[in-house]
């Protein structure tokens, strides 16, 4: 993904993203943190082709985002499952809309639910699933699309800490299997460091990126990672940067 001089304004011309230059390499897992309202979701929507930039250029795999929608899947903070459809039907829906042949559709649905360890819940309705399970169905729905670029906007924000940590580890295991490129927005600095190869820190709108921090932790991450000095140093450094931005002691 490449962004050059990207700007986005809303309404009365107020600039949300000032001037953004960013390159994300294939296979890279990039986390984005920044104060509320700084334009993180807007950036993901631009990359997904759901919004158009007011200036500058954006490309995904060399294509304009609107022509690359088949390469991209979006996971929102809310699982956005249709309550009248079973888990498997929720996963199938987007595949059907993409016009896949029935056999492939079935195979991808089963595989995606197996990946997120929910094969046994395929026939459950969303109301019969826990919050963590609903989020895993939402993840399965995105992964079933075989995206090359996965955009995640605070996907685990509504979950308790233990479920979030378990899902963080599952997400890393899935990535080792599938190797998509990821842009992951979160308010949790510890989650950002744990998951990613690189953390981008955005300043208050419209300042854009204020830091681009490589996470040089070993690829295999687990509970020991969360206790390591290198991990704790990075969390503290990035939290400090965010505090300095907001000036209020909270990200
Ligand atoms: N469609 C829109 N029309 C008008 N203003 C918008 C629109 N979308 C976003 N904005 C404004 O752009 C700014 C950035 O919004 P955005 O949702 O990208 O922030 P964010 O960094 O994701 O915040 P949060 O961390 O709270 O989710 C906000 O001031 C928001 O009000
Ligand atoms: Mg947001």
Short mmCIF file of C-alpha atoms and ligand atoms in Angstrom, two decimals:
data_model
loop_
_atom_site.label_atom_id
_atom_site.label_comp_id
_atom_site.label_asym_id
_atom_site.label_seq_id
_atom_site.Cartn_x
_atom_site.Cartn_y
_atom_site.Cartn_z
CA UNK A 1 0.00 0.00 0.00
CA UNK A 2 1.32 3.42 -0.91
CA UNK A 3 0.00 6.83 0.14
CA UNK A 4 1.58 9.99 -1.24
CA UNK A 5 0.54 13.44 -0.06
CA UNK A 6 -2.90 12.17 0.93
CA UNK A 7 -5.28 14.77 2.34
CA UNK A 8 -8.86 14.41 3.51
CA UNK A 9 -11.28 17.16 4.48
CA UNK A 10 -14.83 16.91 5.73
CA UNK A 11 -17.70 19.36 5.72
CA UNK A 12 -16.56 22.95 5.97
CA UNK A 13 -13.11 22.07 4.66
CA UNK A 14 -11.66 21.15 8.06
CA UNK A 15 -8.66 18.99 7.34
CA UNK A 16 -8.77 15.56 9.02
CA UNK A 17 -5.67 14.14 7.39
CA UNK A 18 -3.21 16.87 6.54
CA UNK A 19 -0.62 15.36 4.29
CA UNK A 20 0.14 11.70 4.63
CA UNK A 21 2.99 9.74 3.10
CA UNK A 22 3.08 6.07 3.95
CA UNK A 23 4.32 2.85 2.41
CA UNK A 24 3.35 -0.57 3.71
CA UNK A 25 5.24 -3.58 2.40
CA UNK A 26 3.62 -6.87 1.45
CA UNK A 27 3.28 -9.18 4.45
CA UNK A 28 3.89 -6.41 6.99
CA UNK A 29 1.68 -6.12 10.07
CA UNK A 30 1.32 -2.44 10.88
CA UNK A 31 -0.51 -1.09 13.92
CA UNK A 32 -1.84 2.46 14.02
CA UNK A 33 -2.38 4.31 17.29
CA UNK A 34 -3.34 7.91 17.92
CA UNK A 35 -5.76 10.10 19.86
CA UNK A 36 -9.49 9.83 19.25
CA UNK A 37 -10.56 11.78 16.18
CA UNK A 38 -7.09 11.93 14.61
CA UNK A 39 -8.25 10.17 11.45
CA UNK A 40 -7.35 6.50 11.96
CA UNK A 41 -10.70 5.14 10.76
CA UNK A 42 -10.71 7.69 7.96
CA UNK A 43 -7.32 6.40 6.83
CA UNK A 44 -8.59 2.80 6.74
CA UNK A 45 -11.70 3.89 4.83
CA UNK A 46 -9.49 5.65 2.27
CA UNK A 47 -7.35 2.52 1.85
CA UNK A 48 -10.50 0.41 1.46
CA UNK A 49 -11.80 2.74 -1.24
CA UNK A 50 -14.86 3.65 0.86
CA UNK A 51 -13.79 7.31 0.74
CA UNK A 52 -11.74 9.18 -1.82
CA UNK A 53 -8.83 11.46 -0.86
CA UNK A 54 -9.16 15.19 -1.58
CA UNK A 55 -5.52 15.38 -2.63
CA UNK A 56 -2.65 12.99 -3.19
CA UNK A 57 -2.66 9.41 -4.38
CA UNK A 58 -3.30 6.06 -2.77
CA UNK A 59 -2.62 2.66 -4.24
CA UNK A 60 -3.12 -0.92 -3.15
CA UNK A 61 -1.04 -3.42 -5.05
CA UNK A 62 -0.49 -0.74 -7.70
CA UNK A 63 -4.23 -0.16 -8.14
CA UNK A 64 -6.51 2.66 -7.10
CA UNK A 65 -8.27 1.42 -3.90
CA UNK A 66 -11.67 1.35 -5.61
CA UNK A 67 -10.28 -1.11 -8.18
CA UNK A 68 -8.59 -3.22 -5.50
CA UNK A 69 -11.62 -4.03 -3.32
CA UNK A 70 -11.27 -7.73 -4.13
CA UNK A 71 -7.83 -7.73 -2.50
CA UNK A 72 -9.05 -6.10 0.69
CA UNK A 73 -11.16 -7.17 3.68
CA UNK A 74 -12.35 -4.91 6.51
CA UNK A 75 -12.99 -5.94 10.11
CA UNK A 76 -14.89 -3.37 12.16
CA UNK A 77 -15.03 -2.84 15.91
CA UNK A 78 -18.60 -4.10 15.93
CA UNK A 79 -18.85 -7.63 14.48
CA UNK A 80 -21.76 -6.41 12.25
CA UNK A 81 -23.25 -9.90 11.90
CA UNK A 82 -26.77 -10.22 10.55
CA UNK A 83 -28.81 -11.58 13.50
CA UNK A 84 -31.17 -13.65 11.34
CA UNK A 85 -28.31 -15.57 9.70
CA UNK A 86 -26.32 -18.41 11.26
CA UNK A 87 -22.54 -18.03 11.72
CA UNK A 88 -21.83 -19.96 8.50
CA UNK A 89 -24.41 -17.94 6.56
CA UNK A 90 -22.87 -14.70 7.78
CA UNK A 91 -19.48 -15.90 6.51
CA UNK A 92 -20.97 -17.02 3.17
CA UNK A 93 -22.84 -13.83 2.41
CA UNK A 94 -19.92 -11.75 1.12
CA UNK A 95 -18.61 -14.74 -0.86
CA UNK A 96 -22.02 -15.07 -2.52
CA UNK A 97 -21.98 -11.38 -3.36
CA UNK A 98 -18.60 -11.91 -5.01
CA UNK A 99 -20.21 -14.57 -7.19
CA UNK A 100 -18.10 -17.57 -6.18
CA UNK A 101 -19.18 -20.99 -7.46
CA UNK A 102 -21.18 -22.99 -4.83
CA UNK A 103 -18.51 -25.65 -4.18
CA UNK A 104 -15.78 -23.10 -3.52
CA UNK A 105 -18.18 -21.05 -1.45
CA UNK A 106 -18.88 -23.99 0.81
CA UNK A 107 -15.22 -24.95 1.10
CA UNK A 108 -14.07 -21.44 1.97
CA UNK A 109 -16.83 -21.02 4.57
CA UNK A 110 -15.95 -24.27 6.33
CA UNK A 111 -12.23 -23.50 6.21
CA UNK A 112 -12.63 -19.99 7.58
CA UNK A 113 -14.74 -21.18 10.51
CA UNK A 114 -12.18 -23.92 11.21
CA UNK A 115 -9.39 -21.34 11.17
CA UNK A 116 -11.07 -19.35 13.93
CA UNK A 117 -11.94 -22.59 15.79
CA UNK A 118 -15.69 -22.17 15.40
CA UNK A 119 -16.57 -25.07 13.11
CA UNK A 120 -18.74 -26.53 15.87
CA UNK A 121 -20.71 -23.26 16.06
CA UNK A 122 -21.39 -22.92 12.34
CA UNK A 123 -25.14 -23.33 12.86
CA UNK A 124 -25.44 -20.98 15.80
CA UNK A 125 -27.09 -17.59 15.41
CA UNK A 126 -25.12 -14.51 16.59
CA UNK A 127 -27.27 -14.27 19.76
CA UNK A 128 -26.10 -17.78 20.71
CA UNK A 129 -22.43 -16.74 20.57
CA UNK A 130 -20.27 -14.90 23.10
CA UNK A 131 -18.75 -11.51 22.24
CA UNK A 132 -15.39 -13.13 21.50
CA UNK A 133 -17.03 -15.79 19.30
CA UNK A 134 -18.98 -13.15 17.37
CA UNK A 135 -15.72 -11.31 16.70
CA UNK A 136 -14.15 -14.57 15.51
CA UNK A 137 -17.04 -15.04 13.05
CA UNK A 138 -16.44 -11.51 11.81
CA UNK A 139 -12.75 -12.36 11.38
CA UNK A 140 -13.67 -15.60 9.57
CA UNK A 141 -15.93 -13.63 7.23
CA UNK A 142 -12.97 -11.40 6.32
CA UNK A 143 -10.47 -14.26 6.02
CA UNK A 144 -12.83 -16.28 3.80
CA UNK A 145 -12.36 -13.56 1.19
CA UNK A 146 -8.63 -14.53 1.00
CA UNK A 147 -7.61 -10.89 1.27
CA UNK A 148 -4.09 -9.75 0.53
CA UNK A 149 -4.70 -6.71 2.71
CA UNK A 150 -6.65 -6.95 5.95
CA UNK A 151 -7.88 -3.72 7.52
CA UNK A 152 -8.90 -3.98 11.17
CA UNK A 153 -10.46 -1.04 13.01
CA UNK A 154 -10.29 -1.65 16.77
CA UNK A 155 -11.64 -5.18 16.31
CA UNK A 156 -11.12 -6.29 19.91
CA UNK A 157 -11.91 -3.04 21.72
CA UNK A 158 -15.21 -4.25 23.15
CA UNK A 159 -13.77 -7.46 24.62
CA UNK A 160 -12.41 -8.16 28.09
CA UNK A 161 -8.63 -8.21 28.44
CA UNK A 162 -8.20 -11.99 28.60
CA UNK A 163 -10.35 -12.61 25.53
CA UNK A 164 -8.51 -9.85 23.72
CA UNK A 165 -5.13 -11.39 24.55
CA UNK A 166 -6.32 -14.82 23.41
CA UNK A 167 -7.59 -13.34 20.13
CA UNK A 168 -4.32 -11.45 19.65
CA UNK A 169 -2.47 -14.75 19.82
CA UNK A 170 -4.98 -16.41 17.46
CA UNK A 171 -4.59 -13.56 14.99
CA UNK A 172 -0.82 -14.03 14.95
CA UNK A 173 -1.24 -17.78 14.41
CA UNK A 174 -3.63 -17.10 11.50
CA UNK A 175 -1.20 -14.67 10.00
CA UNK A 176 1.57 -17.26 10.08
CA UNK A 177 -0.75 -19.50 8.02
CA UNK A 178 -2.05 -16.93 5.56
CA UNK A 179 0.50 -14.09 5.36
CA UNK A 180 -1.86 -11.23 4.56
CA UNK A 181 -0.69 -7.67 5.01
CA UNK A 182 -2.46 -5.95 7.91
CA UNK A 183 -3.30 -2.41 8.98
CA UNK A 184 -4.59 -2.65 12.54
CA UNK A 185 -6.05 0.35 14.37
CA UNK A 186 -6.17 0.16 18.15
CA UNK A 187 -6.25 2.31 21.26
CA UNK A 188 -4.24 -0.30 23.14
CA UNK A 189 -0.51 0.35 22.88
CA UNK A 190 0.27 -3.07 24.36
CA UNK A 191 -1.89 -4.79 21.73
CA UNK A 192 -0.24 -2.71 18.98
CA UNK A 193 3.27 -3.74 20.05
CA UNK A 194 2.34 -7.37 20.67
CA UNK A 195 0.85 -7.88 17.21
CA UNK A 196 2.91 -5.85 14.83
CA UNK A 197 6.13 -5.43 12.91
CA UNK A 198 5.73 -1.68 13.05
CA UNK A 199 3.68 0.86 15.01
CA UNK A 200 2.59 4.13 13.42
CA UNK A 201 1.72 6.91 15.84
CA UNK A 202 -0.67 9.58 14.56
CA UNK A 203 -0.85 13.03 16.14
CA UNK A 204 -4.03 15.05 16.67
CA UNK A 205 -5.83 15.80 13.41
CA UNK A 206 -4.54 16.99 10.92
CA UNK A 207 -0.92 16.34 11.87
CA UNK A 208 -0.83 12.82 10.46
CA UNK A 209 2.03 10.47 11.31
CA UNK A 210 4.37 11.61 14.04
CA UNK A 211 6.35 8.41 14.54
CA UNK A 212 7.04 5.17 12.71
CA UNK A 213 8.48 2.66 15.15
CA UNK A 214 9.83 -0.73 14.13
CA UNK A 215 8.96 -3.56 16.53
CA UNK A 216 12.01 -5.77 16.49
CA UNK A 217 10.56 -8.50 18.71
CA UNK A 218 11.00 -12.15 17.70
CA UNK A 219 8.27 -13.41 15.36
CA UNK A 220 7.04 -15.96 17.89
CA UNK A 221 5.09 -14.04 20.54
CA UNK A 222 3.43 -15.34 23.66
CA UNK A 223 3.01 -14.61 27.35
CA UNK A 224 6.80 -14.40 27.78
CA UNK A 225 6.86 -11.62 25.14
CA UNK A 226 4.52 -9.55 27.31
CA UNK A 227 6.98 -9.78 30.20
CA UNK A 228 10.13 -9.07 28.15
CA UNK A 229 12.09 -5.87 28.68
CA UNK A 230 12.14 -5.08 24.94
CA UNK A 231 8.32 -5.28 24.76
CA UNK A 232 7.79 -3.22 27.92
CA UNK A 233 10.27 -0.57 26.69
CA UNK A 234 8.40 -0.19 23.41
CA UNK A 235 5.02 0.06 25.16
CA UNK A 236 6.38 2.71 27.47
CA UNK A 237 8.04 4.67 24.65
CA UNK A 238 4.89 4.73 22.49
CA UNK A 239 2.62 5.52 25.45
CA UNK A 240 4.93 8.46 26.22
CA UNK A 241 4.64 9.73 22.65
CA UNK A 242 0.85 9.56 22.85
CA UNK A 243 0.73 11.32 26.20
CA UNK A 244 2.94 14.09 24.83
CA UNK A 245 0.46 14.50 21.93
CA UNK A 246 -2.69 14.73 23.97
CA UNK A 247 -0.98 16.63 26.78
CA UNK A 248 -3.51 15.11 29.15
CA UNK A 249 -1.82 11.94 30.23
CA UNK A 250 -4.18 9.71 28.30
CA UNK A 251 -3.99 8.41 24.74
N1 LIG B 1 -18.19 11.23 7.10
C1 LIG B 1 -17.71 12.21 7.88
N2 LIG B 1 -18.23 13.47 7.80
C2 LIG B 1 -17.76 14.48 8.55
N3 LIG B 1 -16.75 14.34 9.43
C3 LIG B 1 -16.20 13.13 9.56
C4 LIG B 1 -16.65 12.01 8.80
N4 LIG B 1 -15.90 10.93 9.13
C5 LIG B 1 -15.04 11.35 10.07
N5 LIG B 1 -15.21 12.68 10.32
C6 LIG B 1 -14.42 13.48 11.27
O1 LIG B 1 -13.05 13.22 11.01
C7 LIG B 1 -12.33 13.16 12.22
C8 LIG B 1 -11.57 11.85 12.27
O2 LIG B 1 -12.50 10.78 12.40
P1 LIG B 1 -12.02 9.27 12.50
O3 LIG B 1 -13.24 8.46 12.67
O4 LIG B 1 -11.13 8.96 11.37
O5 LIG B 1 -11.17 9.32 13.85
P2 LIG B 1 -10.47 8.15 14.64
O6 LIG B 1 -9.03 8.48 14.73
O7 LIG B 1 -10.82 6.84 14.05
O8 LIG B 1 -11.12 8.29 16.09
P3 LIG B 1 -11.53 7.15 17.16
O9 LIG B 1 -10.23 6.74 17.79
O10 LIG B 1 -12.40 7.89 18.13
O11 LIG B 1 -12.21 6.05 16.44
C9 LIG B 1 -13.32 13.38 13.34
O12 LIG B 1 -13.26 14.72 13.74
C10 LIG B 1 -14.65 13.06 12.70
O13 LIG B 1 -15.67 13.81 13.28
MG1 LIG B 2 -12.00 5.21 14.67
#
